[in-house]
Amino acid sequence: MSDVVISVRGEASSVVAPDVALLACHVQTRAPDKAPALAAAAGDLRTVEAALASLGGVVATSESRRVPLSWAASSVHTQEESYWDRHTEQQRPTGQIVATVDVQVRVRDLDLLSQVGDALAGQQSLQLGHVGWVVDDDNPAWPRVRADAIRTALQRARDYAAALGGSVTTVSQIADSGLLSHGGEQQSASM
């Protein structure tokens, strides 16, 4: 049989405890004008930051990536508040400006999560949008999952090759999902 190239995908997963909880929140205030709305949002943000600092939290920096608790205010924006008028079937201004500050809280010490939740729940202008769970790039589970994915891909390749009356002789490329199709770096190996 002549050389045939078979492309397969190997997938694997593992359920492990997360290394980090990411809480996507925002502080939102209203005022008749932009400057007072922004000032109120800044004041409310300082209150949130003080509550997190009282739990040992720090402002997120590249050096604080592995601290138990950190936060970052990432963006501020304002918009004119409006409502839907059913009689005219149009958006109508309320006369208020809404100021929003996006905040991400990173909880690495998951034992603090309950206290962080209590501290944030006490902040009237803070709204929690999403909680995400993250496993670090250096988590010990990754090598095992990657090895399982490679074994799965090799078994699929063997199955396809056998169906064609051949066998797998060489592995020419291994990449994380999407790297080959998006021009990313490739890892090659031969067996």
mmCIF file of C-alpha atoms in Angstrom:
data_model
loop_
_atom_site.group_PDB
_atom_site.id
_atom_site.type_symbol
_atom_site.label_atom_id
_atom_site.label_comp_id
_atom_site.label_asym_id
_atom_site.label_seq_id
_atom_site.Cartn_x
_atom_site.Cartn_y
_atom_site.Cartn_z
ATOM 1 C CA MET A 1 0.000 0.000 0.000
ATOM 2 C CA SER A 2 1.387 3.432 -0.854
ATOM 3 C CA ASP A 3 1.755 6.098 1.802
ATOM 4 C CA VAL A 4 -1.609 7.490 2.871
ATOM 5 C CA VAL A 5 -1.961 10.457 5.202
ATOM 6 C CA ILE A 6 -4.651 10.016 7.833
ATOM 7 C CA SER A 7 -5.633 13.001 9.996
ATOM 8 C CA VAL A 8 -7.418 12.306 13.254
ATOM 9 C CA ARG A 9 -8.337 14.183 16.374
ATOM 10 C CA GLY A 10 -7.752 12.799 19.831
ATOM 11 C CA GLU A 11 -9.750 14.151 22.709
ATOM 12 C CA ALA A 12 -9.611 13.491 26.425
ATOM 13 C CA SER A 13 -10.962 15.110 29.532
ATOM 14 C CA SER A 14 -10.613 14.807 33.249
ATOM 15 C CA VAL A 15 -12.601 16.254 36.103
ATOM 16 C CA VAL A 16 -10.291 17.951 38.591
ATOM 17 C CA ALA A 17 -10.694 20.558 41.282
ATOM 18 C CA PRO A 18 -10.251 24.069 39.866
ATOM 19 C CA ASP A 19 -7.203 26.118 40.751
ATOM 20 C CA VAL A 20 -9.013 29.450 40.494
ATOM 21 C CA ALA A 21 -12.528 30.861 40.598
ATOM 22 C CA LEU A 22 -13.024 33.924 38.383
ATOM 23 C CA LEU A 23 -15.934 36.168 39.267
ATOM 24 C CA ALA A 24 -16.947 38.595 36.517
ATOM 25 C CA CYS A 25 -18.786 41.480 38.172
ATOM 26 C CA HIS A 26 -19.633 45.072 37.547
ATOM 27 C CA VAL A 27 -20.332 48.106 39.665
ATOM 28 C CA GLN A 28 -23.209 50.100 38.244
ATOM 29 C CA THR A 29 -24.510 53.505 39.346
ATOM 30 C CA ARG A 30 -26.972 56.075 38.025
ATOM 31 C CA ALA A 31 -26.993 59.857 38.199
ATOM 32 C CA PRO A 32 -28.491 62.723 36.184
ATOM 33 C CA ASP A 33 -25.115 63.595 34.622
ATOM 34 C CA LYS A 34 -22.003 61.723 33.509
ATOM 35 C CA ALA A 35 -19.535 63.184 36.035
ATOM 36 C CA PRO A 36 -21.640 62.371 39.119
ATOM 37 C CA ALA A 37 -22.401 58.890 37.741
ATOM 38 C CA LEU A 38 -18.675 58.213 37.276
ATOM 39 C CA ALA A 39 -17.856 59.636 40.704
ATOM 40 C CA ALA A 40 -20.488 57.412 42.323
ATOM 41 C CA ALA A 41 -19.159 54.361 40.474
ATOM 42 C CA ALA A 42 -15.603 55.163 41.573
ATOM 43 C CA GLY A 43 -16.769 55.510 45.181
ATOM 44 C CA ASP A 44 -18.656 52.231 45.048
ATOM 45 C CA LEU A 45 -15.625 50.543 43.469
ATOM 46 C CA ARG A 46 -13.458 51.763 46.368
ATOM 47 C CA THR A 47 -15.982 50.205 48.776
ATOM 48 C CA VAL A 48 -15.815 46.879 46.921
ATOM 49 C CA GLU A 49 -12.017 47.021 46.904
ATOM 50 C CA ALA A 50 -11.957 47.734 50.648
ATOM 51 C CA ALA A 51 -14.202 44.725 51.284
ATOM 52 C CA LEU A 52 -11.881 42.487 49.251
ATOM 53 C CA ALA A 53 -8.771 43.982 50.874
ATOM 54 C CA SER A 54 -10.246 43.195 54.313
ATOM 55 C CA LEU A 55 -10.072 39.519 53.258
ATOM 56 C CA GLY A 56 -6.403 39.866 52.289
ATOM 57 C CA GLY A 57 -7.048 40.635 48.619
ATOM 58 C CA VAL A 58 -4.756 42.760 46.474
ATOM 59 C CA VAL A 59 -5.011 44.524 43.138
ATOM 60 C CA ALA A 60 -4.183 42.071 40.358
ATOM 61 C CA THR A 61 -0.797 42.495 38.707
ATOM 62 C CA SER A 62 1.506 40.142 36.843
ATOM 63 C CA GLU A 63 3.296 39.535 40.171
ATOM 64 C CA SER A 64 0.071 38.750 42.047
ATOM 65 C CA ARG A 65 -1.046 35.977 39.699
ATOM 66 C CA ARG A 66 -0.739 33.303 42.399
ATOM 67 C CA VAL A 67 -1.998 35.203 45.453
ATOM 68 C CA PRO A 68 -5.068 33.835 47.288
ATOM 69 C CA LEU A 69 -7.347 36.756 46.327
ATOM 70 C CA SER A 70 -7.006 39.576 43.816
ATOM 71 C CA TRP A 71 -9.141 41.853 41.688
ATOM 72 C CA ALA A 72 -8.880 44.096 38.650
ATOM 73 C CA ALA A 73 -11.148 46.859 37.418
ATOM 74 C CA SER A 74 -10.819 46.494 33.664
ATOM 75 C CA SER A 75 -13.063 49.057 31.995
ATOM 76 C CA VAL A 76 -15.406 51.946 32.668
ATOM 77 C CA HIS A 77 -18.223 53.051 30.419
ATOM 78 C CA THR A 78 -21.301 55.236 30.547
ATOM 79 C CA GLN A 79 -24.537 55.265 28.631
ATOM 80 C CA GLU A 80 -27.816 57.077 28.707
ATOM 81 C CA GLU A 81 -30.452 54.994 30.474
ATOM 82 C CA SER A 82 -33.620 54.358 28.522
ATOM 83 C CA TYR A 83 -36.824 52.384 28.719
ATOM 84 C CA TRP A 84 -39.273 50.984 26.183
ATOM 85 C CA ASP A 85 -42.392 53.115 25.888
ATOM 86 C CA ARG A 86 -45.224 50.746 24.962
ATOM 87 C CA HIS A 87 -47.487 53.569 23.842
ATOM 88 C CA THR A 88 -45.079 55.052 21.292
ATOM 89 C CA GLU A 89 -43.162 51.804 20.718
ATOM 90 C CA GLN A 90 -39.849 53.628 21.048
ATOM 91 C CA GLN A 91 -36.935 53.818 23.436
ATOM 92 C CA ARG A 92 -37.231 56.844 25.722
ATOM 93 C CA PRO A 93 -34.510 58.359 27.917
ATOM 94 C CA THR A 94 -35.040 58.240 31.680
ATOM 95 C CA GLY A 95 -32.876 61.311 32.265
ATOM 96 C CA GLN A 96 -30.236 59.203 34.016
ATOM 97 C CA ILE A 97 -26.693 58.280 33.020
ATOM 98 C CA VAL A 98 -25.557 54.748 33.909
ATOM 99 C CA ALA A 99 -21.868 54.313 34.781
ATOM 100 C CA THR A 100 -20.479 50.775 34.782
ATOM 101 C CA VAL A 101 -17.089 49.532 35.979
ATOM 102 C CA ASP A 102 -16.192 45.941 35.026
ATOM 103 C CA VAL A 103 -14.412 44.063 37.814
ATOM 104 C CA GLN A 104 -12.855 40.613 37.788
ATOM 105 C CA VAL A 105 -12.235 38.920 41.117
ATOM 106 C CA ARG A 106 -9.728 36.042 41.132
ATOM 107 C CA VAL A 107 -10.067 33.628 44.063
ATOM 108 C CA ARG A 108 -7.189 31.155 44.215
ATOM 109 C CA ASP A 109 -7.776 30.108 47.827
ATOM 110 C CA LEU A 110 -11.148 28.459 47.289
ATOM 111 C CA ASP A 111 -11.693 28.324 51.070
ATOM 112 C CA LEU A 112 -12.160 32.113 50.815
ATOM 113 C CA LEU A 113 -14.945 31.815 48.255
ATOM 114 C CA SER A 114 -17.779 31.890 50.782
ATOM 115 C CA GLN A 115 -16.340 34.978 52.496
ATOM 116 C CA VAL A 116 -15.803 36.682 49.154
ATOM 117 C CA GLY A 117 -19.405 35.909 48.210
ATOM 118 C CA ASP A 118 -20.647 37.405 51.486
ATOM 119 C CA ALA A 119 -18.471 40.516 51.036
ATOM 120 C CA LEU A 120 -19.691 41.063 47.487
ATOM 121 C CA ALA A 121 -23.334 40.371 48.354
ATOM 122 C CA GLY A 122 -23.217 43.310 50.747
ATOM 123 C CA GLN A 123 -22.374 45.729 47.926
ATOM 124 C CA GLN A 124 -25.614 47.199 46.593
ATOM 125 C CA SER A 125 -24.212 48.492 43.299
ATOM 126 C CA LEU A 126 -22.233 45.335 42.504
ATOM 127 C CA GLN A 127 -23.737 42.708 40.224
ATOM 128 C CA LEU A 128 -22.227 39.290 39.621
ATOM 129 C CA GLY A 129 -22.396 38.350 35.965
ATOM 130 C CA HIS A 130 -20.549 35.047 35.746
ATOM 131 C CA VAL A 131 -18.417 32.620 37.748
ATOM 132 C CA GLY A 132 -15.783 30.691 35.836
ATOM 133 C CA TRP A 133 -13.532 27.897 37.026
ATOM 134 C CA VAL A 134 -9.955 27.711 35.785
ATOM 135 C CA VAL A 135 -7.292 25.026 35.854
ATOM 136 C CA ASP A 136 -3.750 26.429 35.702
ATOM 137 C CA ASP A 137 -1.508 25.658 32.722
ATOM 138 C CA ASP A 138 0.866 23.855 35.083
ATOM 139 C CA ASN A 139 -1.817 21.775 36.821
ATOM 140 C CA PRO A 140 -0.555 18.186 37.237
ATOM 141 C CA ALA A 141 -3.624 16.824 35.406
ATOM 142 C CA TRP A 142 -2.633 18.344 32.032
ATOM 143 C CA PRO A 143 0.154 15.878 31.080
ATOM 144 C CA ARG A 144 -2.150 12.933 31.789
ATOM 145 C CA VAL A 145 -5.001 14.435 29.736
ATOM 146 C CA ARG A 146 -2.683 15.268 26.842
ATOM 147 C CA ALA A 147 -1.250 11.729 26.889
ATOM 148 C CA ASP A 148 -4.784 10.291 26.890
ATOM 149 C CA ALA A 149 -5.690 12.489 23.889
ATOM 150 C CA ILE A 150 -2.636 11.282 21.984
ATOM 151 C CA ARG A 151 -3.464 7.639 22.769
ATOM 152 C CA THR A 152 -7.029 8.223 21.554
ATOM 153 C CA ALA A 153 -5.782 9.796 18.324
ATOM 154 C CA LEU A 154 -3.318 6.976 17.711
ATOM 155 C CA GLN A 155 -6.008 4.349 18.232
ATOM 156 C CA ARG A 156 -8.300 6.154 15.778
ATOM 157 C CA ALA A 157 -5.477 6.346 13.236
ATOM 158 C CA ARG A 158 -4.797 2.613 13.664
ATOM 159 C CA ASP A 159 -8.494 1.848 13.175
ATOM 160 C CA TYR A 160 -8.649 3.897 9.959
ATOM 161 C CA ALA A 161 -5.393 2.439 8.669
ATOM 162 C CA ALA A 162 -6.594 -1.120 9.372
ATOM 163 C CA ALA A 163 -9.843 -0.382 7.510
ATOM 164 C CA LEU A 164 -7.690 0.611 4.522
ATOM 165 C CA GLY A 165 -5.587 -2.548 4.831
ATOM 166 C CA GLY A 166 -2.529 -0.796 6.222
ATOM 167 C CA SER A 167 -0.920 0.285 9.471
ATOM 168 C CA VAL A 168 0.350 3.465 11.099
ATOM 169 C CA THR A 169 4.076 3.877 10.492
ATOM 170 C CA THR A 170 4.737 7.537 11.258
ATOM 171 C CA VAL A 171 3.146 10.361 13.216
ATOM 172 C CA SER A 172 3.953 13.554 11.379
ATOM 173 C CA GLN A 173 2.195 16.228 13.445
ATOM 174 C CA ILE A 174 0.715 16.672 16.896
ATOM 175 C CA ALA A 175 -0.963 19.929 17.892
ATOM 176 C CA ASP A 176 -3.389 21.262 20.427
ATOM 177 C CA SER A 177 -6.876 21.814 19.046
ATOM 178 C CA GLY A 178 -7.017 24.502 16.399
ATOM 179 C CA LEU A 179 -3.292 25.103 16.028
ATOM 180 C CA LEU A 180 -2.977 23.375 12.667
ATOM 181 C CA SER A 181 -5.970 25.123 11.133
ATOM 182 C CA HIS A 182 -5.066 28.594 12.422
ATOM 183 C CA GLY A 183 -1.389 28.670 11.466
ATOM 184 C CA GLY A 184 -0.137 28.241 15.029
ATOM 185 C CA GLU A 185 3.064 26.525 16.015
ATOM 186 C CA GLN A 186 3.204 22.828 15.316
ATOM 187 C CA GLN A 187 4.927 20.010 17.155
ATOM 188 C CA SER A 188 6.169 17.131 15.041
ATOM 189 C CA ALA A 189 7.106 13.645 16.142
ATOM 190 C CA SER A 190 8.006 10.379 14.463
ATOM 191 C CA MET A 191 7.289 6.893 15.759
#
